mmCIF file of C-alpha atoms in Angstrom:
data_model
loop_
_atom_site.group_PDB
_atom_site.id
_atom_site.type_symbol
_atom_site.label_atom_id
_atom_site.label_comp_id
_atom_site.label_asym_id
_atom_site.label_seq_id
_atom_site.Cartn_x
_atom_site.Cartn_y
_atom_site.Cartn_z
ATOM 1 C CA MET A 1 75.665 36.065 -23.145
ATOM 2 C CA VAL A 2 73.084 33.846 -24.795
ATOM 3 C CA PRO A 3 74.337 32.721 -28.218
ATOM 4 C CA SER A 4 72.169 33.924 -31.063
ATOM 5 C CA PRO A 5 69.705 31.221 -32.093
ATOM 6 C CA THR A 6 70.340 29.387 -35.318
ATOM 7 C CA ARG A 7 66.816 28.477 -36.201
ATOM 8 C CA VAL A 8 65.325 26.936 -39.311
ATOM 9 C CA ALA A 9 64.734 29.435 -42.160
ATOM 10 C CA ALA A 10 64.490 27.197 -45.225
ATOM 11 C CA LEU A 11 63.522 23.744 -46.370
ATOM 12 C CA GLN A 12 65.241 21.196 -48.561
ATOM 13 C CA GLY A 13 64.179 17.745 -49.698
ATOM 14 C CA LEU A 14 66.333 14.668 -50.165
ATOM 15 C CA GLY A 15 64.443 12.095 -52.196
ATOM 16 C CA VAL A 16 61.135 13.916 -51.644
ATOM 17 C CA PRO A 17 58.760 14.381 -54.617
ATOM 18 C CA THR A 18 58.609 18.040 -55.742
ATOM 19 C CA ASP A 19 54.837 18.376 -55.315
ATOM 20 C CA ARG A 20 55.010 17.150 -51.727
ATOM 21 C CA LEU A 21 57.943 19.436 -50.972
ATOM 22 C CA ASP A 22 56.012 22.425 -52.376
ATOM 23 C CA ARG A 23 52.971 21.507 -50.290
ATOM 24 C CA LEU A 24 55.068 21.234 -47.109
ATOM 25 C CA SER A 25 56.935 24.433 -47.921
ATOM 26 C CA ALA A 26 53.611 26.282 -48.073
ATOM 27 C CA ALA A 27 52.256 24.643 -44.917
ATOM 28 C CA LEU A 28 55.433 25.455 -42.973
ATOM 29 C CA ARG A 29 55.897 28.923 -44.505
ATOM 30 C CA LEU A 30 59.506 27.980 -45.175
ATOM 31 C CA PRO A 31 61.018 28.782 -48.585
ATOM 32 C CA PRO A 32 62.576 25.861 -50.423
ATOM 33 C CA ARG A 33 66.343 26.059 -50.618
ATOM 34 C CA ARG A 34 67.594 25.841 -54.168
ATOM 35 C CA PRO A 35 71.224 25.423 -55.171
ATOM 36 C CA GLY A 36 72.789 28.889 -55.203
ATOM 37 C CA SER A 37 70.185 30.454 -52.925
ATOM 38 C CA PRO A 38 71.660 31.121 -49.501
ATOM 39 C CA ALA A 39 68.182 31.374 -47.867
ATOM 40 C CA GLY A 40 69.243 33.359 -44.838
ATOM 41 C CA GLU A 41 72.360 31.306 -44.133
ATOM 42 C CA GLU A 42 74.442 34.460 -44.175
ATOM 43 C CA PHE A 43 72.967 35.448 -40.803
ATOM 44 C CA GLY A 44 73.315 31.979 -39.290
ATOM 45 C CA ALA A 45 69.878 30.480 -39.914
ATOM 46 C CA SER A 46 69.707 26.798 -40.732
ATOM 47 C CA VAL A 47 68.052 24.517 -43.250
ATOM 48 C CA LEU A 48 65.552 21.772 -42.450
ATOM 49 C CA LEU A 49 66.282 18.635 -44.459
ATOM 50 C CA LEU A 50 63.296 16.417 -45.173
ATOM 51 C CA VAL A 51 64.758 12.965 -45.687
ATOM 52 C CA GLY A 52 63.001 10.648 -48.098
ATOM 53 C CA ASP A 53 66.146 8.703 -48.969
ATOM 54 C CA ASP A 54 67.580 7.121 -45.844
ATOM 55 C CA ALA A 55 70.703 5.790 -47.592
ATOM 56 C CA ALA A 56 71.694 9.117 -49.217
ATOM 57 C CA VAL A 57 71.482 10.965 -45.888
ATOM 58 C CA GLU A 58 74.434 8.963 -44.558
ATOM 59 C CA ALA A 59 76.740 11.306 -46.524
ATOM 60 C CA PRO A 60 78.540 13.704 -44.124
ATOM 61 C CA GLU A 61 77.746 16.728 -46.327
ATOM 62 C CA PHE A 62 74.106 16.589 -45.161
ATOM 63 C CA TRP A 63 75.179 16.946 -41.516
ATOM 64 C CA ARG A 64 77.152 20.180 -41.853
ATOM 65 C CA ARG A 65 75.929 23.746 -41.804
ATOM 66 C CA PRO A 66 73.599 25.057 -43.094
ATOM 67 C CA TYR A 67 71.661 21.888 -42.192
ATOM 68 C CA GLY A 68 70.403 22.031 -38.611
ATOM 69 C CA ALA A 69 67.244 19.894 -38.619
ATOM 70 C CA TRP A 70 66.520 16.485 -40.086
ATOM 71 C CA ILE A 71 63.120 14.815 -40.373
ATOM 72 C CA GLU A 72 62.895 11.356 -41.916
ATOM 73 C CA ILE A 73 59.512 11.402 -43.605
ATOM 74 C CA ALA A 74 58.993 7.628 -44.000
ATOM 75 C CA GLY A 75 55.555 6.742 -42.628
ATOM 76 C CA LEU A 76 54.708 10.319 -41.576
ATOM 77 C CA SER A 77 51.667 12.259 -42.810
ATOM 78 C CA ASP A 78 52.072 15.897 -43.879
ATOM 79 C CA ASP A 79 50.444 16.943 -40.582
ATOM 80 C CA GLN A 80 52.948 14.902 -38.588
ATOM 81 C CA ILE A 81 55.834 16.444 -40.526
ATOM 82 C CA VAL A 82 54.464 19.942 -39.855
ATOM 83 C CA GLU A 83 54.203 19.139 -36.131
ATOM 84 C CA ALA A 84 57.773 17.805 -36.051
ATOM 85 C CA ALA A 85 59.003 20.922 -37.894
ATOM 86 C CA ARG A 86 57.288 23.113 -35.268
ATOM 87 C CA ARG A 87 59.217 21.261 -32.558
ATOM 88 C CA ALA A 88 62.393 21.701 -34.610
ATOM 89 C CA ALA A 89 61.787 25.466 -34.581
ATOM 90 C CA HIS A 90 62.541 25.543 -30.840
ATOM 91 C CA ALA A 91 65.962 23.902 -31.138
ATOM 92 C CA ASP A 92 69.334 24.737 -32.665
ATOM 93 C CA LEU A 93 69.693 21.110 -33.797
ATOM 94 C CA PHE A 94 66.829 18.671 -34.267
ATOM 95 C CA ALA A 95 66.504 15.157 -35.651
ATOM 96 C CA CYS A 96 63.384 13.010 -35.917
ATOM 97 C CA VAL A 97 64.231 9.607 -37.409
ATOM 98 C CA THR A 98 63.197 5.974 -37.137
ATOM 99 C CA THR A 99 64.801 3.660 -34.601
ATOM 100 C CA VAL A 100 66.702 1.829 -37.330
ATOM 101 C CA SER A 101 68.040 5.094 -38.784
ATOM 102 C CA ALA A 102 69.048 6.516 -35.391
ATOM 103 C CA ASN A 103 71.152 3.413 -34.869
ATOM 104 C CA ARG A 104 72.578 3.151 -38.363
ATOM 105 C CA LEU A 105 73.501 6.840 -38.629
ATOM 106 C CA HIS A 106 75.450 6.864 -35.310
ATOM 107 C CA LEU A 107 73.254 9.862 -34.581
ATOM 108 C CA ALA A 108 75.080 10.942 -31.407
ATOM 109 C CA GLY A 109 78.331 11.604 -33.278
ATOM 110 C CA ARG A 110 76.539 13.624 -35.959
ATOM 111 C CA ILE A 111 74.638 15.771 -33.451
ATOM 112 C CA LEU A 112 77.867 16.389 -31.523
ATOM 113 C CA ASN A 113 79.610 17.497 -34.722
ATOM 114 C CA GLY A 114 76.776 19.972 -35.168
ATOM 115 C CA LEU A 115 77.026 21.241 -31.588
ATOM 116 C CA ALA A 116 80.810 21.573 -31.825
ATOM 117 C CA ALA A 117 80.358 23.620 -35.021
ATOM 118 C CA LEU A 118 78.025 26.008 -33.181
ATOM 119 C CA HIS A 119 80.162 26.097 -30.054
ATOM 120 C CA PRO A 120 83.781 24.895 -30.424
ATOM 121 C CA MET A 121 84.893 22.714 -27.498
ATOM 122 C CA PRO A 122 87.941 20.676 -26.454
ATOM 123 C CA GLU A 123 88.121 17.138 -27.840
ATOM 124 C CA ALA A 124 87.777 15.460 -24.419
ATOM 125 C CA GLN A 125 84.593 17.410 -23.720
ATOM 126 C CA ARG A 126 83.208 16.551 -27.120
ATOM 127 C CA ASP A 127 83.993 12.839 -26.530
ATOM 128 C CA ASP A 128 82.252 12.875 -23.138
ATOM 129 C CA MET A 129 79.167 14.582 -24.523
ATOM 130 C CA GLU A 130 79.060 12.171 -27.462
ATOM 131 C CA LEU A 131 79.188 9.226 -25.039
ATOM 132 C CA ALA A 132 76.369 10.679 -22.889
ATOM 133 C CA LEU A 133 74.211 11.342 -25.952
ATOM 134 C CA HIS A 134 75.053 7.923 -27.425
ATOM 135 C CA GLU A 135 73.982 6.264 -24.152
ATOM 136 C CA ALA A 136 70.723 8.239 -24.109
ATOM 137 C CA ILE A 137 69.982 7.335 -27.738
ATOM 138 C CA SER A 138 70.957 3.680 -27.156
ATOM 139 C CA ASN A 139 68.566 3.513 -24.187
ATOM 140 C CA ALA A 140 65.817 5.059 -26.326
ATOM 141 C CA VAL A 141 66.537 2.595 -29.149
ATOM 142 C CA VAL A 142 67.064 -0.626 -27.194
ATOM 143 C CA HIS A 143 64.927 -0.300 -24.078
ATOM 144 C CA GLY A 144 62.503 2.435 -25.218
ATOM 145 C CA ASN A 145 61.382 1.719 -28.758
ATOM 146 C CA LEU A 146 62.546 -1.887 -29.213
ATOM 147 C CA GLN A 147 61.549 -2.829 -25.629
ATOM 148 C CA VAL A 148 64.503 -5.181 -25.280
ATOM 149 C CA GLU A 149 65.665 -5.891 -21.736
ATOM 150 C CA GLY A 150 69.286 -5.399 -20.783
ATOM 151 C CA MET A 151 71.791 -8.211 -20.262
ATOM 152 C CA LYS A 152 71.137 -9.684 -16.835
ATOM 153 C CA GLY A 153 74.134 -11.339 -15.246
ATOM 154 C CA LEU A 154 77.553 -11.768 -16.791
ATOM 155 C CA SER A 155 77.194 -14.819 -18.988
ATOM 156 C CA VAL A 156 77.330 -15.665 -22.661
ATOM 157 C CA GLU A 157 73.722 -16.859 -22.249
ATOM 158 C CA ALA A 158 72.666 -13.321 -21.247
ATOM 159 C CA LEU A 159 74.523 -11.971 -24.274
ATOM 160 C CA GLU A 160 72.852 -14.514 -26.561
ATOM 161 C CA ARG A 161 69.388 -13.674 -25.249
ATOM 162 C CA PHE A 162 70.075 -9.948 -25.781
ATOM 163 C CA SER A 163 71.460 -10.646 -29.249
ATOM 164 C CA HIS A 164 68.418 -12.670 -30.237
ATOM 165 C CA ASP A 165 65.831 -10.205 -28.883
ATOM 166 C CA LEU A 166 67.567 -7.191 -30.400
ATOM 167 C CA ALA A 167 67.804 -8.734 -33.877
ATOM 168 C CA ALA A 168 64.154 -9.822 -33.774
ATOM 169 C CA ARG A 169 62.845 -6.397 -32.732
ATOM 170 C CA MET A 170 65.114 -4.521 -35.170
ATOM 171 C CA ALA A 171 63.528 -6.608 -37.957
ATOM 172 C CA ASP A 172 59.955 -5.934 -36.778
ATOM 173 C CA PRO A 173 58.577 -2.677 -38.254
ATOM 174 C CA ALA A 174 56.078 -2.362 -35.372
ATOM 175 C CA PHE A 175 59.087 -1.601 -33.158
ATOM 176 C CA ALA A 176 61.810 -0.529 -35.577
ATOM 177 C CA ASP A 177 59.709 2.200 -37.238
ATOM 178 C CA ARG A 178 59.057 3.955 -33.932
ATOM 179 C CA ARG A 179 60.621 7.393 -33.727
ATOM 180 C CA ILE A 180 63.652 8.753 -31.964
ATOM 181 C CA GLU A 181 63.737 12.517 -31.561
ATOM 182 C CA VAL A 182 66.801 14.496 -30.545
ATOM 183 C CA ALA A 183 66.645 18.233 -29.827
ATOM 184 C CA ALA A 184 69.642 20.294 -28.777
ATOM 185 C CA TRP A 185 69.997 23.964 -28.011
ATOM 186 C CA LEU A 186 72.563 26.309 -26.562
ATOM 187 C CA GLU A 187 71.849 28.381 -23.490
ATOM 188 C CA SER A 188 74.217 30.734 -21.730
ATOM 189 C CA ALA A 189 77.214 28.590 -20.719
ATOM 190 C CA ALA A 190 75.359 25.309 -21.344
ATOM 191 C CA ALA A 191 74.121 22.917 -24.006
ATOM 192 C CA VAL A 192 70.808 21.179 -23.391
ATOM 193 C CA VAL A 193 70.104 17.943 -25.256
ATOM 194 C CA GLU A 194 66.874 15.933 -25.159
ATOM 195 C CA VAL A 195 66.227 12.443 -26.489
ATOM 196 C CA ALA A 196 62.651 11.167 -26.784
ATOM 197 C CA ASP A 197 61.341 7.721 -27.717
ATOM 198 C CA GLU A 198 57.925 6.099 -28.231
ATOM 199 C CA GLY A 199 58.305 3.230 -25.770
ATOM 200 C CA THR A 200 56.358 2.440 -22.609
ATOM 201 C CA GLY A 201 58.405 4.716 -20.362
ATOM 202 C CA PHE A 202 60.928 4.151 -17.641
ATOM 203 C CA ALA A 203 61.355 4.871 -13.941
ATOM 204 C CA ARG A 204 64.880 5.049 -12.645
ATOM 205 C CA PRO A 205 65.234 2.228 -10.105
ATOM 206 C CA GLU A 206 66.578 3.080 -6.675
ATOM 207 C CA ARG A 207 69.002 0.208 -6.813
ATOM 208 C CA ILE A 208 70.450 -1.305 -9.947
ATOM 209 C CA ASP A 209 71.645 -4.898 -10.038
ATOM 210 C CA TYR A 210 74.533 -4.550 -12.397
ATOM 211 C CA GLY A 211 74.914 -7.320 -14.877
ATOM 212 C CA ALA A 212 76.430 -6.580 -18.233
ATOM 213 C CA SER A 213 73.804 -3.806 -18.574
ATOM 214 C CA GLY A 214 72.673 -0.912 -16.410
ATOM 215 C CA ARG A 215 75.643 1.441 -16.599
ATOM 216 C CA GLY A 216 74.392 3.816 -19.290
ATOM 217 C CA LEU A 217 72.427 6.179 -17.074
ATOM 218 C CA ASP A 218 75.275 6.273 -14.532
ATOM 219 C CA LEU A 219 77.690 7.272 -17.292
ATOM 220 C CA ILE A 220 75.324 10.045 -18.372
ATOM 221 C CA ALA A 221 74.978 11.229 -14.757
ATOM 222 C CA ALA A 222 78.764 11.277 -14.390
ATOM 223 C CA ILE A 223 79.170 13.462 -17.494
ATOM 224 C CA ALA A 224 76.106 15.747 -17.522
ATOM 225 C CA GLU A 225 75.643 18.590 -15.071
ATOM 226 C CA GLU A 226 71.954 17.781 -14.811
ATOM 227 C CA LEU A 227 69.812 14.845 -15.906
ATOM 228 C CA GLN A 228 66.001 14.766 -15.944
ATOM 229 C CA LEU A 229 63.573 12.039 -16.975
ATOM 230 C CA LEU A 230 60.399 13.535 -18.472
ATOM 231 C CA ASP A 231 57.160 12.187 -19.995
ATOM 232 C CA GLY A 232 57.228 9.115 -17.756
ATOM 233 C CA GLY A 233 60.779 8.338 -18.797
ATOM 234 C CA ARG A 234 60.175 8.590 -22.544
ATOM 235 C CA ARG A 235 62.251 11.752 -22.709
ATOM 236 C CA ILE A 236 65.606 12.441 -21.104
ATOM 237 C CA ARG A 237 66.992 15.945 -20.792
ATOM 238 C CA MET A 238 70.697 16.470 -20.245
ATOM 239 C CA ARG A 239 72.442 19.720 -19.496
ATOM 240 C CA PHE A 240 76.153 20.086 -20.190
ATOM 241 C CA PRO A 241 78.217 23.034 -19.000
ATOM 242 C CA LEU A 242 80.081 24.801 -21.803
ATOM 243 C CA MET B 1 84.037 -3.573 -34.565
ATOM 244 C CA ASP B 2 86.619 -5.877 -36.125
ATOM 245 C CA TYR B 3 89.260 -7.929 -34.438
ATOM 246 C CA GLY B 4 92.449 -9.835 -35.275
ATOM 247 C CA ILE B 5 93.932 -12.633 -33.176
ATOM 248 C CA GLU B 6 97.654 -13.308 -32.803
ATOM 249 C CA ASP B 7 98.885 -16.340 -30.807
ATOM 250 C CA LYS B 8 102.070 -15.570 -28.913
ATOM 251 C CA GLU B 9 104.112 -17.810 -26.656
ATOM 252 C CA GLN B 10 102.737 -16.700 -23.322
ATOM 253 C CA GLU B 11 99.522 -15.039 -24.342
ATOM 254 C CA THR B 12 96.914 -14.539 -27.006
ATOM 255 C CA LEU B 13 96.779 -10.993 -28.347
ATOM 256 C CA VAL B 14 93.462 -9.755 -29.721
ATOM 257 C CA ARG B 15 93.480 -6.396 -31.441
ATOM 258 C CA LEU B 16 90.084 -4.624 -31.485
ATOM 259 C CA ARG B 17 89.392 -1.984 -34.140
ATOM 260 C CA GLY B 18 86.622 0.573 -34.663
ATOM 261 C CA ARG B 19 83.601 1.009 -32.402
ATOM 262 C CA LEU B 20 82.479 -1.418 -29.699
ATOM 263 C CA THR B 21 78.775 -0.850 -28.951
ATOM 264 C CA PHE B 22 75.633 -2.877 -28.284
ATOM 265 C CA ASN B 23 75.477 -3.587 -32.026
ATOM 266 C CA ASP B 24 78.528 -5.859 -31.738
ATOM 267 C CA HIS B 25 76.833 -8.573 -29.695
ATOM 268 C CA ALA B 26 77.348 -11.267 -32.347
ATOM 269 C CA LYS B 27 81.044 -10.381 -32.832
ATOM 270 C CA LEU B 28 81.647 -10.502 -29.092
ATOM 271 C CA ARG B 29 80.026 -13.927 -28.831
ATOM 272 C CA ALA B 30 82.309 -15.203 -31.598
ATOM 273 C CA LEU B 31 85.369 -13.625 -29.997
ATOM 274 C CA ILE B 32 84.616 -15.094 -26.560
ATOM 275 C CA ARG B 33 84.244 -18.533 -28.185
ATOM 276 C CA GLU B 34 87.643 -18.177 -29.896
ATOM 277 C CA MET B 35 89.336 -17.005 -26.717
ATOM 278 C CA LEU B 36 87.943 -19.986 -24.827
ATOM 279 C CA GLN B 37 89.214 -22.388 -27.473
ATOM 280 C CA ASN B 38 92.828 -21.304 -27.651
ATOM 281 C CA LYS B 39 95.341 -22.550 -25.094
ATOM 282 C CA ALA B 40 96.949 -19.437 -23.625
ATOM 283 C CA LYS B 41 96.003 -18.529 -20.057
ATOM 284 C CA ARG B 42 96.473 -14.821 -20.693
ATOM 285 C CA GLN B 43 93.999 -13.321 -23.143
ATOM 286 C CA VAL B 44 95.076 -9.765 -23.927
ATOM 287 C CA LEU B 45 92.716 -7.329 -25.637
ATOM 288 C CA ASP B 46 94.743 -4.576 -27.292
ATOM 289 C CA LEU B 47 92.460 -1.520 -27.376
ATOM 290 C CA SER B 48 94.901 0.924 -28.995
ATOM 291 C CA THR B 49 92.967 1.007 -32.288
ATOM 292 C CA LEU B 50 89.533 0.939 -30.690
ATOM 293 C CA GLU B 51 87.943 4.350 -31.300
ATOM 294 C CA PHE B 52 84.758 4.265 -29.247
ATOM 295 C CA VAL B 53 83.226 2.093 -26.549
ATOM 296 C CA ASP B 54 79.836 2.460 -24.839
ATOM 297 C CA SER B 55 78.313 1.042 -21.645
ATOM 298 C CA ALA B 56 77.097 -2.068 -23.468
ATOM 299 C CA GLY B 57 80.627 -2.553 -24.817
ATOM 300 C CA ILE B 58 81.906 -2.352 -21.243
ATOM 301 C CA GLY B 59 79.251 -4.884 -20.244
ATOM 302 C CA MET B 60 80.370 -7.282 -22.969
ATOM 303 C CA LEU B 61 84.006 -6.940 -21.862
ATOM 304 C CA LEU B 62 82.833 -7.922 -18.370
ATOM 305 C CA ILE B 63 81.071 -10.973 -19.785
ATOM 306 C CA ALA B 64 84.352 -11.901 -21.495
ATOM 307 C CA ARG B 65 86.223 -11.455 -18.203
ATOM 308 C CA GLU B 66 83.702 -13.692 -16.399
ATOM 309 C CA GLU B 67 83.824 -16.393 -19.070
ATOM 310 C CA MET B 68 87.651 -16.374 -19.022
ATOM 311 C CA ALA B 69 87.664 -16.631 -15.210
ATOM 312 C CA ASN B 70 85.288 -19.607 -15.389
ATOM 313 C CA ALA B 71 87.747 -21.291 -17.781
ATOM 314 C CA ASP B 72 90.719 -20.447 -15.520
ATOM 315 C CA LYS B 73 92.011 -17.792 -17.920
ATOM 316 C CA GLN B 74 92.890 -14.165 -17.335
ATOM 317 C CA LEU B 75 91.537 -11.259 -19.362
ATOM 318 C CA VAL B 76 93.773 -8.204 -19.713
ATOM 319 C CA LEU B 77 92.798 -4.871 -21.298
ATOM 320 C CA ARG B 78 95.820 -3.119 -22.780
ATOM 321 C CA SER B 79 96.726 0.241 -24.359
ATOM 322 C CA ALA B 80 93.359 1.974 -24.203
ATOM 323 C CA ALA B 81 93.575 5.557 -25.465
ATOM 324 C CA GLY B 82 91.376 8.629 -25.893
ATOM 325 C CA GLN B 83 87.639 8.111 -25.448
ATOM 326 C CA VAL B 84 88.085 4.406 -24.637
ATOM 327 C CA LYS B 85 90.545 5.082 -21.833
ATOM 328 C CA ARG B 86 88.239 7.756 -20.472
ATOM 329 C CA VAL B 87 85.221 5.409 -20.383
ATOM 330 C CA LEU B 88 87.199 2.647 -18.656
ATOM 331 C CA THR B 89 88.125 5.200 -16.010
ATOM 332 C CA VAL B 90 84.627 6.670 -15.584
ATOM 333 C CA ALA B 91 83.151 3.141 -15.325
ATOM 334 C CA GLN B 92 85.920 2.244 -12.799
ATOM 335 C CA LEU B 93 86.700 -0.940 -14.663
ATOM 336 C CA ASN B 94 90.152 -1.155 -13.092
ATOM 337 C CA LYS B 95 88.406 -2.468 -9.965
ATOM 338 C CA ILE B 96 87.191 -5.519 -11.864
ATOM 339 C CA VAL B 97 89.543 -6.151 -14.799
ATOM 340 C CA THR B 98 93.327 -6.070 -15.163
ATOM 341 C CA ILE B 99 94.197 -2.942 -17.148
ATOM 342 C CA GLU B 100 97.686 -2.358 -18.568
ATOM 343 C CA ASP B 101 99.070 0.701 -20.349
#
């Protein structure tokens, strides 16, 4: 049986000016959620959180039901937010955040908490899925958006080069403000999770010369039932049996 | 990730705590430097309080193993549990590094 969808039915702002929230609420035809108003939560629908305060959203309370979609609005126009919210409407869980936020929030763990709340699973399975999602998000962050090459060879020099490049790109808004988008949904007996970045794309090499890097995709392949690279490698889709 | 170092008679014991991911590159560089400087041949990483490791963390452990080998030292991974133990197994690290329970 296909689980009933838990799609967005209301909107809430966190550090978003009231006039902008009202404008977006009208554009999205989503009622604002006020304290005390359940806004459809009683039948399982979820709340889209528009995040204008990237420090406040670290609190765990914003990652539990009824919240099911998160869009960090920094640098986005109203039109871009509306487009992101339309994509969110197709998923049970959806997050669109900057590269820096995806990394700082430990996004994989938070999304997995959300999935486990929708579909309880054994701890070992949850751990495996968190690792696969963490690897996919790390690839999107490091190699996708920040365009930092992996550690070649097994030396401290390779580690230092990686260290240096990563710190430099993380501090450069041209790279660090690029978006990471995670969408997850339940199908019958499976969870599908996608991670998209705004990098230059990626083709899976036929042979990998393992240095200290290069194991992430293999780990994902070992855990997921199916793994697809889409949009020229800017989007990875993973299917996990449930 | 945080770590604490304890010098014992036969070995140096390093206890890792928290999460070991690609974000810990600077910590790992510092740790490798400290392990190279102390005298013990056996450098034991106690992973019992490590909660999470990713593929980059595995990669950095392999760099540590290589650097120890170059300095005629041995790296041992000890007491991995939960997610960490699982990742070491999936990545087949036992083929490359000494792993103890």
